[in-house]
Amino acid sequence: MARAMRRNFHAIRLAKPGWPDLPLHRPVIVYLNHPSWWDPAFLIVMATTHFRDRPGYGPIDVAGLARYPFLGRIGLFGIEPNGLSGATAFLRTAGAILDDPDAMLWITAEGAFTDPRRRPVALRPGLAHLVRRTPGAVVVPLALEYPFWNERTPEALARFGTPMDAALFEGWRVETLNARLTHALEDTMDALAEDALSRDPERFIRVVGGTVGVGGLYDLWRRGRAWATGRPFQPGHGASER
């Protein structure tokens, strides 16, 4: 997954202040918006970069799992996206996963590809039901975007929101809790949008470097021109390669 993202993105970046401060030996639910096909790869890179001590899992549409069965071997489990039986199976499987105090469950809670600028955010109610059932968990919003800056390849950008103690939501109505979770995710997405608009790499931690430059004859010509003028060749087009 890291190799694929290096080939297809300029860099994988995490907005400062960076990684969330999570308590030890409490299960974690990370819920996020769903802007792209790349989201599972991005999550796997983040999980294996910083959360190696936590076994990671995530739900996926059963049709998608049938199309990419290898995903089942790396922690994704199939769910029916609609209907009572699918919701029941999701809660049963997710609840069993979160019985492990070190487990980390990553959920694309919108349930379908959605532009990160769309408001209001619409979360599937299964997330709120799950949070109510797991008061021992920590709940963390996560925003993702894939904008183009100055290179031919896009940036993969992420921002974590403030962790929330699920015990504080015990007894809340599902509709009220869903609104609270939605608001937290929207705030995180809005903050990431400001970071993305700045095009400033100093506002991010670079998690993984990627592809720089155009390649082919154009970069060959630029390399030759740099050699002829005695300047070092800079493959990137931006002011910074951080």
GROMACS .gro file of C-alpha atoms in nm:
model
  242
    1MET     CA    1   0.000   0.000   0.000
    2ALA     CA    2   0.284   0.240   0.083
    3ARG     CA    3   0.455   0.165  -0.249
    4ALA     CA    4   0.132   0.225  -0.441
    5MET     CA    5   0.076   0.558  -0.268
    6ARG     CA    6   0.437   0.666  -0.326
    7ARG     CA    7   0.389   0.604  -0.699
    8ASN     CA    8   0.059   0.789  -0.720
    9PHE     CA    9   0.097   1.080  -0.477
   10HIS     CA   10   0.348   1.359  -0.424
   11ALA     CA   11   0.341   1.298  -0.047
   12ILE     CA   12   0.127   1.162   0.234
   13ARG     CA   13   0.086   1.438   0.490
   14LEU     CA   14  -0.070   1.465   0.835
   15ALA     CA   15  -0.182   1.810   0.949
   16LYS     CA   16  -0.020   1.938   1.267
   17PRO     CA   17  -0.037   1.885   1.561
   18GLY     CA   18  -0.019   1.535   1.415
   19TRP     CA   19  -0.104   1.200   1.569
   20PRO     CA   20  -0.373   1.185   1.839
   21ASP     CA   21  -0.282   1.112   2.197
   22LEU     CA   22  -0.463   0.786   2.270
   23PRO     CA   23  -0.485   0.611   2.608
   24LEU     CA   24  -0.327   0.267   2.634
   25HIS     CA   25  -0.540  -0.048   2.643
   26ARG     CA   26  -0.866   0.112   2.535
   27PRO     CA   27  -1.021   0.026   2.199
   28VAL     CA   28  -1.035   0.308   1.943
   29ILE     CA   29  -1.300   0.393   1.683
   30VAL     CA   30  -1.169   0.621   1.408
   31TYR     CA   31  -1.447   0.749   1.184
   32LEU     CA   32  -1.384   0.950   0.870
   33ASN     CA   33  -1.524   1.100   0.554
   34HIS     CA   34  -1.500   0.893   0.235
   35PRO     CA   35  -1.369   1.103  -0.056
   36SER     CA   36  -1.182   0.841  -0.262
   37TRP     CA   37  -1.108   0.485  -0.364
   38TRP     CA   38  -0.767   0.545  -0.205
   39ASP     CA   39  -0.906   0.572   0.150
   40PRO     CA   40  -0.837   0.210   0.258
   41ALA     CA   41  -0.477   0.232   0.132
   42PHE     CA   42  -0.430   0.564   0.313
   43LEU     CA   43  -0.566   0.418   0.639
   44ILE     CA   44  -0.347   0.109   0.613
   45VAL     CA   45  -0.038   0.326   0.564
   46MET     CA   46  -0.131   0.538   0.866
   47ALA     CA   47  -0.209   0.235   1.081
   48THR     CA   48   0.116   0.057   0.999
   49THR     CA   49   0.321   0.376   1.033
   50HIS     CA   50   0.211   0.486   1.378
   51PHE     CA   51  -0.025   0.228   1.530
   52ARG     CA   52   0.169  -0.094   1.478
   53ASP     CA   53   0.085  -0.217   1.828
   54ARG     CA   54  -0.288  -0.197   1.760
   55PRO     CA   55  -0.457  -0.458   1.539
   56GLY     CA   56  -0.658  -0.265   1.280
   57TYR     CA   57  -0.992  -0.351   1.120
   58GLY     CA   58  -1.253  -0.187   0.902
   59PRO     CA   59  -1.589  -0.261   0.740
   60ILE     CA   60  -1.627  -0.281   0.363
   61ASP     CA   61  -1.922  -0.348   0.135
   62VAL     CA   62  -1.946  -0.724   0.075
   63ALA     CA   63  -1.943  -0.658  -0.300
   64GLY     CA   64  -1.614  -0.474  -0.267
   65LEU     CA   65  -1.468  -0.753  -0.057
   66ALA     CA   66  -1.573  -1.007  -0.320
   67ARG     CA   67  -1.397  -0.796  -0.583
   68TYR     CA   68  -1.078  -0.757  -0.376
   69PRO     CA   69  -1.068  -1.066  -0.150
   70PHE     CA   70  -0.711  -0.996  -0.032
   71LEU     CA   71  -0.856  -0.712   0.179
   72GLY     CA   72  -1.014  -0.973   0.405
   73ARG     CA   73  -0.666  -1.100   0.493
   74ILE     CA   74  -0.556  -0.758   0.619
   75GLY     CA   75  -0.842  -0.680   0.854
   76LEU     CA   76  -1.141  -0.570   0.645
   77PHE     CA   77  -1.472  -0.747   0.699
   78GLY     CA   78  -1.774  -0.749   0.468
   79ILE     CA   79  -2.108  -0.592   0.554
   80GLU     CA   80  -2.436  -0.549   0.371
   81PRO     CA   81  -2.472  -0.170   0.341
   82ASN     CA   82  -2.853  -0.169   0.361
   83GLY     CA   83  -3.112  -0.349   0.567
   84LEU     CA   84  -3.156  -0.457   0.926
   85SER     CA   85  -2.955  -0.777   0.889
   86GLY     CA   86  -2.654  -0.586   0.760
   87ALA     CA   87  -2.671  -0.335   1.046
   88THR     CA   88  -2.704  -0.616   1.302
   89ALA     CA   89  -2.406  -0.802   1.155
   90PHE     CA   90  -2.197  -0.483   1.158
   91LEU     CA   91  -2.272  -0.415   1.526
   92ARG     CA   92  -2.204  -0.776   1.621
   93THR     CA   93  -1.871  -0.796   1.436
   94ALA     CA   94  -1.752  -0.447   1.534
   95GLY     CA   95  -1.849  -0.510   1.897
   96ALA     CA   96  -1.648  -0.834   1.903
   97ILE     CA   97  -1.346  -0.653   1.758
   98LEU     CA   98  -1.369  -0.377   2.019
   99ASP     CA   99  -1.368  -0.633   2.300
  100ASP     CA  100  -0.992  -0.631   2.240
  101PRO     CA  101  -0.865  -0.329   2.440
  102ASP     CA  102  -0.586  -0.272   2.186
  103ALA     CA  103  -0.806  -0.290   1.874
  104MET     CA  104  -0.851  -0.001   1.634
  105LEU     CA  105  -1.160   0.014   1.411
  106TRP     CA  106  -1.151   0.248   1.108
  107ILE     CA  107  -1.493   0.338   0.965
  108THR     CA  108  -1.574   0.539   0.650
  109ALA     CA  109  -1.893   0.653   0.817
  110GLU     CA  110  -2.055   0.825   0.519
  111GLY     CA  111  -2.098   0.488   0.357
  112ALA     CA  112  -2.039   0.613   0.000
  113PHE     CA  113  -1.786   0.823  -0.190
  114THR     CA  114  -1.859   1.188  -0.105
  115ASP     CA  115  -1.683   1.512  -0.198
  116PRO     CA  116  -1.502   1.654   0.109
  117ARG     CA  117  -1.663   1.995   0.052
  118ARG     CA  118  -2.019   1.866   0.076
  119ARG     CA  119  -2.217   1.993   0.373
  120PRO     CA  120  -2.391   1.883   0.579
  121VAL     CA  121  -2.199   1.560   0.627
  122ALA     CA  122  -2.434   1.261   0.643
  123LEU     CA  123  -2.317   0.977   0.868
  124ARG     CA  124  -2.474   0.633   0.868
  125PRO     CA  125  -2.655   0.576   1.202
  126GLY     CA  126  -2.465   0.251   1.266
  127LEU     CA  127  -2.170   0.452   1.399
  128ALA     CA  128  -2.379   0.618   1.673
  129HIS     CA  129  -2.531   0.282   1.768
  130LEU     CA  130  -2.182   0.134   1.796
  131VAL     CA  131  -2.048   0.419   2.009
  132ARG     CA  132  -2.343   0.385   2.249
  133ARG     CA  133  -2.269   0.012   2.285
  134THR     CA  134  -1.895   0.053   2.355
  135PRO     CA  135  -1.855   0.304   2.641
  136GLY     CA  136  -1.499   0.183   2.696
  137ALA     CA  137  -1.387   0.307   2.354
  138VAL     CA  138  -1.219   0.628   2.246
  139VAL     CA  139  -1.376   0.791   1.938
  140VAL     CA  140  -1.165   0.998   1.696
  141PRO     CA  141  -1.279   1.193   1.387
  142LEU     CA  142  -1.046   1.189   1.087
  143ALA     CA  143  -1.064   1.406   0.773
  144LEU     CA  144  -0.908   1.310   0.437
  145GLU     CA  145  -0.849   1.509   0.116
  146TYR     CA  146  -0.655   1.453  -0.207
  147PRO     CA  147  -0.588   1.798  -0.360
  148PHE     CA  148  -0.342   1.888  -0.633
  149TRP     CA  149  -0.080   2.145  -0.534
  150ASN     CA  150   0.222   2.208  -0.757
  151GLU     CA  151   0.308   1.862  -0.890
  152ARG     CA  152   0.153   1.631  -1.148
  153THR     CA  153   0.057   1.396  -0.863
  154PRO     CA  154  -0.185   1.498  -0.585
  155GLU     CA  155  -0.124   1.528  -0.213
  156ALA     CA  156  -0.280   1.280   0.032
  157LEU     CA  157  -0.379   1.490   0.332
  158ALA     CA  158  -0.522   1.389   0.670
  159ARG     CA  159  -0.614   1.558   0.996
  160PHE     CA  160  -0.722   1.397   1.324
  161GLY     CA  161  -0.981   1.568   1.540
  162THR     CA  162  -0.998   1.570   1.918
  163PRO     CA  163  -1.045   1.222   2.073
  164MET     CA  164  -1.374   1.174   2.258
  165ASP     CA  165  -1.454   0.939   2.546
  166ALA     CA  166  -1.745   0.717   2.442
  167ALA     CA  167  -1.848   0.684   2.807
  168LEU     CA  168  -1.965   1.047   2.795
  169PHE     CA  169  -2.229   0.949   2.537
  170GLU     CA  170  -2.379   0.660   2.732
  171GLY     CA  171  -2.757   0.697   2.738
  172TRP     CA  172  -2.770   0.958   2.458
  173ARG     CA  173  -3.039   0.922   2.193
  174VAL     CA  174  -2.896   0.792   1.866
  175GLU     CA  175  -3.009   1.102   1.675
  176THR     CA  176  -2.843   1.336   1.925
  177LEU     CA  177  -2.520   1.137   1.927
  178ASN     CA  178  -2.515   1.118   1.548
  179ALA     CA  179  -2.543   1.498   1.533
  180ARG     CA  180  -2.256   1.533   1.782
  181LEU     CA  181  -2.032   1.298   1.583
  182THR     CA  182  -2.125   1.475   1.260
  183HIS     CA  183  -2.036   1.816   1.404
  184ALA     CA  184  -1.696   1.690   1.523
  185LEU     CA  185  -1.615   1.545   1.181
  186GLU     CA  186  -1.728   1.859   0.997
  187ASP     CA  187  -1.506   2.074   1.219
  188THR     CA  188  -1.210   1.845   1.142
  189MET     CA  189  -1.282   1.851   0.769
  190ASP     CA  190  -1.313   2.232   0.770
  191ALA     CA  191  -0.976   2.263   0.948
  192LEU     CA  192  -0.814   2.031   0.692
  193ALA     CA  193  -0.968   2.232   0.408
  194GLU     CA  194  -0.794   2.545   0.542
  195ASP     CA  195  -0.466   2.354   0.559
  196ALA     CA  196  -0.511   2.229   0.204
  197LEU     CA  197  -0.594   2.575   0.069
  198SER     CA  198  -0.272   2.713   0.218
  199ARG     CA  199  -0.057   2.475   0.007
  200ASP     CA  200   0.196   2.512   0.288
  201PRO     CA  201   0.386   2.190   0.371
  202GLU     CA  202   0.499   2.348   0.698
  203ARG     CA  203   0.146   2.294   0.830
  204PHE     CA  204   0.191   1.919   0.792
  205ILE     CA  205   0.406   1.628   0.901
  206ARG     CA  206   0.522   1.430   0.599
  207VAL     CA  207   0.437   1.066   0.672
  208VAL     CA  208   0.557   0.919   0.342
  209GLY     CA  209   0.734   1.082   0.047
  210GLY     CA  210   0.612   1.015  -0.304
  211THR     CA  211   0.657   1.104  -0.670
  212VAL     CA  212   0.816   1.438  -0.763
  213GLY     CA  213   0.846   1.594  -1.107
  214VAL     CA  214   0.686   1.527  -1.443
  215GLY     CA  215   0.920   1.260  -1.575
  216GLY     CA  216   0.996   1.170  -1.936
  217LEU     CA  217   1.146   1.412  -2.186
  218TYR     CA  218   1.040   1.723  -1.996
  219ASP     CA  219   1.234   1.633  -1.682
  220LEU     CA  220   1.526   1.512  -1.897
  221TRP     CA  221   1.538   1.858  -2.060
  222ARG     CA  222   1.515   2.030  -1.719
  223ARG     CA  223   1.793   1.810  -1.583
  224GLY     CA  224   2.016   1.895  -1.881
  225ARG     CA  225   1.947   2.267  -1.843
  226ALA     CA  226   2.037   2.252  -1.474
  227TRP     CA  227   2.363   2.071  -1.555
  228ALA     CA  228   2.452   2.324  -1.826
  229THR     CA  229   2.402   2.619  -1.591
  230GLY     CA  230   2.576   2.457  -1.295
  231ARG     CA  231   2.265   2.447  -1.077
  232PRO     CA  232   2.142   2.142  -0.885
  233PHE     CA  233   1.843   1.972  -1.045
  234GLN     CA  234   1.521   2.017  -0.848
  235PRO     CA  235   1.256   1.775  -0.977
  236GLY     CA  236   0.972   1.946  -0.792
  237HIS     CA  237   0.785   2.252  -0.921
  238GLY     CA  238   0.695   2.400  -0.582
  239ALA     CA  239   0.900   2.632  -0.369
  240SER     CA  240   0.962   2.349  -0.122
  241GLU     CA  241   1.013   1.975  -0.141
  242ARG     CA  242   0.932   1.911   0.223
   0.00000   0.00000   0.00000
